Short mmCIF file of C-alpha atoms and ligand atoms in Angstrom, two decimals:
data_model
loop_
_atom_site.label_atom_id
_atom_site.label_comp_id
_atom_site.label_asym_id
_atom_site.label_seq_id
_atom_site.Cartn_x
_atom_site.Cartn_y
_atom_site.Cartn_z
CA MET A 1387 106.74 106.39 58.75
CA THR A 1388 105.32 108.10 55.01
CA GLU A 1389 106.29 105.07 52.64
CA GLY A 1390 102.82 104.48 51.33
CA ILE A 1391 101.24 105.97 53.13
CA SER A 1392 98.06 108.81 51.05
CA GLN A 1393 96.52 110.69 54.34
CA SER A 1394 98.04 113.75 55.35
CA PRO A 1395 99.24 113.60 58.67
CA ASP A 1396 96.82 116.29 60.00
CA ALA A 1397 94.16 114.03 58.54
CA LEU A 1398 95.74 111.39 60.31
CA LYS A 1399 95.92 113.67 64.04
CA ALA A 1400 92.37 114.19 63.50
CA GLU A 1401 91.73 110.70 63.71
CA ILE A 1402 93.80 109.96 66.64
CA ASP A 1403 92.12 112.50 68.60
CA ALA A 1404 88.92 110.98 67.75
CA LEU A 1405 89.92 107.24 69.25
CA LEU A 1406 91.65 108.52 72.15
CA ASN A 1407 88.30 110.97 73.19
CA GLU A 1408 86.91 107.52 72.64
CA ILE A 1409 88.45 105.81 75.27
CA ASN A 1410 88.40 108.80 77.35
CA GLN A 1411 84.38 108.69 77.36
CA GLN A 1412 83.92 104.70 77.44
CA MET A 1413 86.94 104.23 80.64
CA SER A 1414 87.56 107.92 81.86
CA THR A 1415 87.07 108.46 86.14
CA TYR A 1416 87.39 112.40 85.11
CA LEU A 1417 84.50 112.82 83.19
CA PRO A 1418 81.06 111.44 85.21
CA ASP A 1419 79.72 111.03 82.04
CA SER A 1420 82.25 108.35 80.74
CA GLU A 1421 80.35 104.92 80.04
CA LEU A 1422 82.34 103.76 82.94
CA SER A 1423 81.21 106.29 85.28
CA ARG A 1424 77.79 105.45 85.00
CA PHE A 1425 78.84 101.95 85.42
CA ASN A 1426 80.81 103.26 89.08
CA ALA A 1427 76.70 105.31 89.66
CA GLN A 1428 74.53 102.73 89.16
CA ARG A 1429 73.95 100.65 93.01
CA THR A 1430 72.27 97.93 91.27
CA THR A 1431 73.91 94.31 91.71
CA ASP A 1432 72.20 92.92 88.70
CA TRP A 1433 74.69 92.40 85.07
CA VAL A 1434 75.20 96.01 83.81
CA GLU A 1435 75.95 95.56 80.37
CA VAL A 1436 79.09 96.86 78.38
CA SER A 1437 81.13 97.63 75.06
CA PRO A 1438 83.96 95.22 74.23
CA GLU A 1439 86.78 98.15 74.35
CA LEU A 1440 85.65 98.66 78.38
CA TYR A 1441 85.72 94.71 79.26
CA THR A 1442 88.68 93.94 77.98
CA VAL A 1443 90.16 96.59 80.11
CA VAL A 1444 88.39 94.94 83.22
CA ALA A 1445 89.00 91.58 82.21
CA THR A 1446 92.32 92.17 81.85
CA ALA A 1447 92.23 93.62 85.47
CA GLN A 1448 90.95 90.51 86.94
CA HIS A 1449 93.66 88.70 85.48
CA ILE A 1450 95.81 90.49 86.31
CA SER A 1451 94.83 90.60 90.10
CA GLN A 1452 94.74 87.09 90.49
CA LEU A 1453 98.07 86.51 89.36
CA THR A 1454 99.06 89.09 92.88
CA GLU A 1455 96.40 87.88 94.67
CA GLY A 1456 94.52 91.24 94.43
CA ALA A 1457 97.58 93.52 94.69
CA PHE A 1458 96.72 95.11 91.92
CA ASP A 1459 92.78 95.95 91.67
CA ILE A 1460 90.91 98.75 89.91
CA SER A 1461 88.39 98.40 92.68
CA VAL A 1462 90.17 100.40 94.39
CA GLY A 1463 88.97 102.99 93.49
CA PRO A 1464 87.25 104.14 96.36
CA LEU A 1465 90.21 104.44 98.08
CA VAL A 1466 92.02 106.61 95.52
CA ASN A 1467 89.74 109.06 95.64
CA LEU A 1468 89.58 109.00 99.51
CA TRP A 1469 93.13 109.71 99.64
CA GLY A 1470 92.93 112.17 96.85
CA PHE A 1471 94.21 111.11 94.08
CA GLY A 1472 91.07 110.48 91.35
CA PRO A 1473 88.45 113.18 90.57
CA ASP A 1474 88.34 114.59 94.23
CA PRO A 1475 90.30 117.52 95.32
CA ALA A 1476 94.16 116.24 96.06
CA ARG A 1477 94.82 116.19 99.18
CA ASP A 1478 97.60 117.34 101.48
CA SER A 1479 97.00 114.72 104.91
CA ALA A 1480 96.09 111.44 105.11
CA PRO A 1481 92.06 110.96 105.66
CA PRO A 1482 90.80 109.40 109.23
CA LEU A 1483 91.67 106.44 110.00
CA GLU A 1484 87.33 105.26 110.04
CA SER A 1485 86.45 106.46 106.64
CA ILE A 1486 89.60 104.27 105.02
CA GLU A 1487 87.63 101.44 106.68
CA ALA A 1488 84.35 102.77 105.95
CA LEU A 1489 85.11 102.57 102.49
CA ARG A 1490 86.70 98.43 102.93
CA ASP A 1491 83.92 96.82 102.01
CA ARG A 1492 83.12 97.91 98.26
CA VAL A 1493 87.15 96.85 97.95
CA GLY A 1494 87.87 93.64 95.98
CA TYR A 1495 88.52 92.60 92.51
CA ARG A 1496 86.08 89.04 93.52
CA LEU A 1497 83.11 91.12 94.11
CA LEU A 1498 83.43 91.70 90.54
CA ALA A 1499 81.67 89.27 88.18
CA LEU A 1500 82.28 88.82 84.42
CA ARG A 1501 80.10 88.58 81.57
CA GLU A 1502 81.35 87.42 78.41
CA THR A 1503 79.46 87.51 76.49
CA PRO A 1504 77.00 89.75 75.53
CA PRO A 1505 79.63 91.13 77.82
CA ALA A 1506 78.46 92.13 81.53
CA LEU A 1507 80.18 93.64 84.72
CA LYS A 1508 77.93 93.01 88.01
CA LYS A 1509 78.35 94.46 91.09
CA GLN A 1510 79.23 92.27 94.38
CA HIS A 1511 78.28 95.91 96.73
CA PRO A 1512 76.27 98.64 95.07
CA GLU A 1513 78.51 100.89 96.35
CA MET A 1514 81.30 99.54 94.13
CA TYR A 1515 83.84 101.81 91.86
CA LEU A 1516 86.18 100.53 89.56
CA ASP A 1517 89.64 102.66 88.38
CA LEU A 1518 91.49 101.60 85.09
CA SER A 1519 93.69 104.41 85.59
CA ALA A 1520 96.61 101.69 86.22
CA LEU A 1521 96.18 100.57 82.96
CA ALA A 1522 93.54 102.61 80.52
CA LYS A 1523 96.78 104.54 78.93
CA GLY A 1524 98.56 101.75 78.47
CA TYR A 1525 95.41 100.09 76.85
CA GLY A 1526 94.85 103.71 74.61
CA VAL A 1527 98.33 103.44 73.26
CA ASP A 1528 98.26 100.10 71.68
CA ARG A 1529 95.09 101.39 70.04
CA VAL A 1530 96.47 104.11 68.66
CA ALA A 1531 99.44 101.77 67.60
CA ALA A 1532 97.16 99.26 65.81
CA LEU A 1533 95.48 101.73 64.14
CA LEU A 1534 98.44 102.93 62.42
CA ASP A 1535 99.22 99.51 61.80
CA SER A 1536 95.85 99.21 60.07
CA LYS A 1537 97.12 102.25 57.90
CA GLY A 1538 100.31 100.43 56.87
CA MET A 1539 102.69 102.24 59.31
CA HIS A 1540 105.17 99.65 60.57
CA ASP A 1541 108.19 102.59 62.28
CA TYR A 1542 106.41 104.43 64.65
CA LEU A 1543 106.44 104.95 68.42
CA VAL A 1544 103.29 106.31 70.87
CA GLU A 1545 103.50 107.50 74.26
CA ILE A 1546 100.97 108.82 76.73
CA GLY A 1547 101.74 110.09 79.62
CA GLY A 1548 105.23 107.38 80.03
CA GLU A 1549 102.93 104.10 78.56
CA LEU A 1550 104.87 104.28 74.87
CA LYS A 1551 104.17 101.09 71.70
CA LEU A 1552 107.21 101.13 70.18
CA SER A 1553 107.85 99.74 66.31
CA GLY A 1554 110.49 99.42 63.40
CA LEU A 1555 113.21 101.41 63.62
CA ASN A 1556 113.60 105.47 64.44
CA THR A 1557 114.17 107.68 61.80
CA ARG A 1558 117.72 106.80 62.06
CA ARG A 1559 116.86 102.96 60.93
CA GLU A 1560 118.29 102.45 64.45
CA PRO A 1561 115.94 100.59 67.11
CA TRP A 1562 113.74 103.18 69.99
CA HIS A 1563 116.09 104.01 72.89
CA ILE A 1564 114.15 104.88 75.90
CA ALA A 1565 115.38 106.82 78.28
CA ILE A 1566 114.58 105.90 81.65
CA GLU A 1567 114.62 108.58 84.32
CA LYS A 1568 115.66 108.16 88.42
CA PRO A 1569 113.17 108.40 90.33
CA THR A 1570 113.37 112.13 91.62
CA PRO A 1571 110.13 114.27 92.50
CA GLU A 1572 113.23 117.83 91.91
CA TRP A 1573 114.85 117.42 88.76
CA ARG A 1574 114.58 115.11 85.31
CA MET A 1575 117.81 113.17 84.89
CA VAL A 1576 118.32 109.76 82.83
CA GLN A 1577 118.88 105.96 84.76
CA LYS A 1578 119.25 103.57 81.99
CA ILE A 1579 118.71 103.75 78.57
CA ILE A 1580 117.93 100.76 76.69
CA PRO A 1581 117.19 99.88 72.78
CA VAL A 1582 114.05 98.07 72.13
CA THR A 1583 112.15 98.23 69.61
CA ASP A 1584 108.35 96.36 69.24
CA ILE A 1585 107.02 96.19 72.51
CA GLY A 1586 105.12 97.78 75.52
CA VAL A 1587 107.07 100.05 77.54
CA ALA A 1588 105.98 101.79 81.23
CA THR A 1589 106.72 103.58 84.49
CA SER A 1590 104.94 103.87 87.90
CA GLY A 1591 106.95 105.18 90.44
CA ASP A 1592 106.12 107.03 94.08
CA TYR A 1593 108.08 110.30 92.29
CA ARG A 1594 105.92 112.79 90.69
CA ASN A 1595 101.66 111.93 91.90
CA TYR A 1596 102.21 111.99 95.98
CA PHE A 1597 101.74 113.80 99.38
CA GLU A 1598 103.95 114.91 102.50
CA GLN A 1599 103.06 114.56 105.66
CA ASN A 1600 105.54 115.45 108.49
CA GLY A 1601 108.09 114.57 105.94
CA LYS A 1602 106.65 110.66 105.11
CA ARG A 1603 105.54 110.67 101.58
CA TYR A 1604 101.95 109.06 100.36
CA SER A 1605 102.20 108.02 96.87
CA HIS A 1606 98.80 107.48 94.24
CA THR A 1607 99.18 103.51 93.86
CA ILE A 1608 97.26 102.22 97.17
CA ASP A 1609 98.02 98.95 98.60
CA PRO A 1610 94.44 97.23 98.82
CA ALA A 1611 95.16 94.84 101.51
CA THR A 1612 95.89 98.41 103.92
CA GLY A 1613 93.67 100.65 102.55
CA TYR A 1614 97.06 103.11 102.65
CA PRO A 1615 99.55 104.09 100.55
CA ILE A 1616 102.69 102.19 99.78
CA ALA A 1617 105.25 102.18 102.49
CA HIS A 1618 108.55 100.44 100.76
CA THR A 1619 111.39 100.71 99.63
CA LEU A 1620 110.74 100.77 96.33
CA ALA A 1621 111.08 103.36 94.27
CA SER A 1622 110.39 103.13 90.61
CA VAL A 1623 109.43 99.57 88.23
CA THR A 1624 109.83 99.95 84.44
CA LEU A 1625 108.07 97.14 82.31
CA LEU A 1626 108.30 95.93 78.87
CA ALA A 1627 105.57 93.78 77.75
CA PRO A 1628 103.60 92.73 74.53
CA SER A 1629 101.41 95.44 74.93
CA SER A 1630 101.38 98.34 76.68
CA MET A 1631 98.42 97.71 78.18
CA LEU A 1632 99.77 94.84 79.37
CA ALA A 1633 103.02 96.63 80.45
CA ASP A 1634 100.99 99.44 82.17
CA ALA A 1635 99.24 97.31 84.44
CA TRP A 1636 102.25 95.47 85.37
CA ALA A 1637 104.29 98.38 86.42
CA THR A 1638 101.44 99.96 88.23
CA ALA A 1639 100.93 95.46 90.45
CA MET A 1640 104.81 95.14 91.00
CA MET A 1641 104.96 99.02 93.04
CA VAL A 1642 101.88 97.40 95.12
CA LEU A 1643 103.98 94.21 95.84
CA GLY A 1644 107.38 96.05 96.56
CA PRO A 1645 110.48 95.37 95.87
CA GLU A 1646 110.70 91.82 96.97
CA ARG A 1647 107.24 89.96 96.52
CA GLY A 1648 107.51 92.15 93.44
CA MET A 1649 110.74 90.76 92.23
CA ALA A 1650 109.62 87.53 93.02
CA VAL A 1651 107.16 87.39 91.27
CA ALA A 1652 108.71 88.90 87.90
CA VAL A 1653 111.26 86.29 88.01
CA GLU A 1654 108.75 83.64 88.46
CA ARG A 1655 106.54 85.07 85.61
CA LYS A 1656 109.16 85.45 83.07
CA LEU A 1657 108.27 89.52 83.62
CA ALA A 1658 110.26 91.75 82.16
CA ALA A 1659 111.26 93.78 84.96
CA TYR A 1660 113.40 96.76 86.20
CA PHE A 1661 113.74 97.80 89.76
CA LEU A 1662 115.07 100.78 90.90
CA ILE A 1663 115.00 101.02 95.26
CA LYS A 1664 116.20 103.43 97.79
CA ARG A 1665 118.98 103.53 99.28
CA ASP A 1666 120.45 105.84 101.95
CA GLU A 1667 122.62 107.20 98.30
CA GLY A 1668 120.78 106.81 95.51
CA PHE A 1669 119.62 104.26 94.09
CA ALA A 1670 120.29 100.49 93.60
CA GLU A 1671 119.08 98.17 89.76
CA GLN A 1672 117.91 95.81 89.82
CA ALA A 1673 116.86 93.44 86.72
CA THR A 1674 114.70 90.53 85.72
CA PRO A 1675 116.77 88.38 83.62
CA GLU A 1676 113.55 88.91 81.06
CA PHE A 1677 114.83 92.13 81.03
CA GLN A 1678 118.07 91.78 80.87
CA ARG A 1679 117.84 89.49 77.43
CA LEU A 1680 115.58 91.80 75.25
CA ILE A 1681 117.54 95.45 75.93
CA GLY A 1682 121.07 92.67 74.94
CA GLU A 1683 122.82 92.26 78.21
CA SER A 1684 124.11 89.06 79.62
CA THR A 1685 123.07 87.82 82.50
CA HIS A 1686 126.20 87.03 83.80
P1 LIG B 968 99.92 106.36 86.30
O1 LIG B 968 99.12 107.02 85.79
O2 LIG B 968 102.08 107.41 86.98
O3 LIG B 968 101.35 106.28 85.27
P2 LIG B 968 100.05 104.45 86.88
O4 LIG B 968 99.99 103.68 86.02
O5 LIG B 968 100.97 102.90 88.32
O6 LIG B 968 100.26 105.14 87.60
O7 LIG B 968 98.67 103.40 88.09
C1 LIG B 968 98.07 104.81 89.33
C2 LIG B 968 97.20 104.52 88.91
O8 LIG B 968 96.90 103.50 89.28
C3 LIG B 968 96.31 105.54 90.64
O9 LIG B 968 96.31 106.88 90.56
C4 LIG B 968 95.10 104.71 90.95
O10 LIG B 968 93.97 104.91 90.25
C5 LIG B 968 95.07 103.23 90.43
N1 LIG B 968 96.04 102.66 91.54
C6 LIG B 968 95.57 102.90 92.87
N2 LIG B 968 96.39 101.71 93.95
C7 LIG B 968 95.88 100.40 93.07
C8 LIG B 968 96.25 99.32 93.04
N3 LIG B 968 96.52 98.90 94.17
N4 LIG B 968 96.01 98.18 91.95
C9 LIG B 968 95.13 98.79 90.37
N5 LIG B 968 94.71 100.75 90.00
C10 LIG B 968 95.50 100.99 91.96
MG1 LIG B 969 99.99 101.96 85.88
#
């Protein structure tokens, strides 16, 4: 990791921290004065100029919305917050149906227009509110990886909250080995280890961020079609993609689509996806041919 690097680890760390702070200041819905929070608070339906960085992430999200018929949708933010999975306080019971219905008219990726030059966004409903949590961490990972690349460092593993970018070899001069967790909230166990490198990796699941009411699990992934947290047997999705941002966004998209529609889209788009599906006992594994190819497993 150190070949030809003149910078001290402390100086590099400071540079990475500064970069991540800058990205948070652009995209976090948890910082009231971030660029995104200020855009969200604006009640205008005129064009609002935004940073090229914010534009890039929103444009990627919109593209995935189109490819998933709106299953992935960053305008779902008001529902995320209502269900207690955003900056508002967490909750332990479902919100009333009326409150969900009252937010439906401001949710929908088609209500957001994009202009590339100069980069700008336009709400069609003044109370639209965007939530980039499903792909901003992946974007941050890619930016840190690009910073390392620019310094001539090509063997690394960058990780933020479970989204990764891998490059080159590990300290044992082997490809990186990544553990995929069993999607159980009670304990942390390994389901599978995959050897991969020069790739983005992300996992989304229903087993970390959720609340339970009357034995029913409500997780932080919201189906924009219903306004409710997802209700199906897909427990986690691991996605491999050229960038961590794409892996992150697609993993969330698959979680919304569920085991059947998700697998159909993943196969059709030649995505490298690995699903863990709940069974009475444990989990069933399902991988796309592209996933098997990338981890060097034969498909028959
Ligand atoms: P994690 O942050 O745990 O890695 P994800 O990448 O799957 O998980 O992102 C989940 C977050 O995405 C939720 O907390 C919420 O902010 C946002 N979100 C929820 N439902 C959707 C959706 N249908 N489309 C886009 N983003 C969503
Ligand atoms: Mg995601």
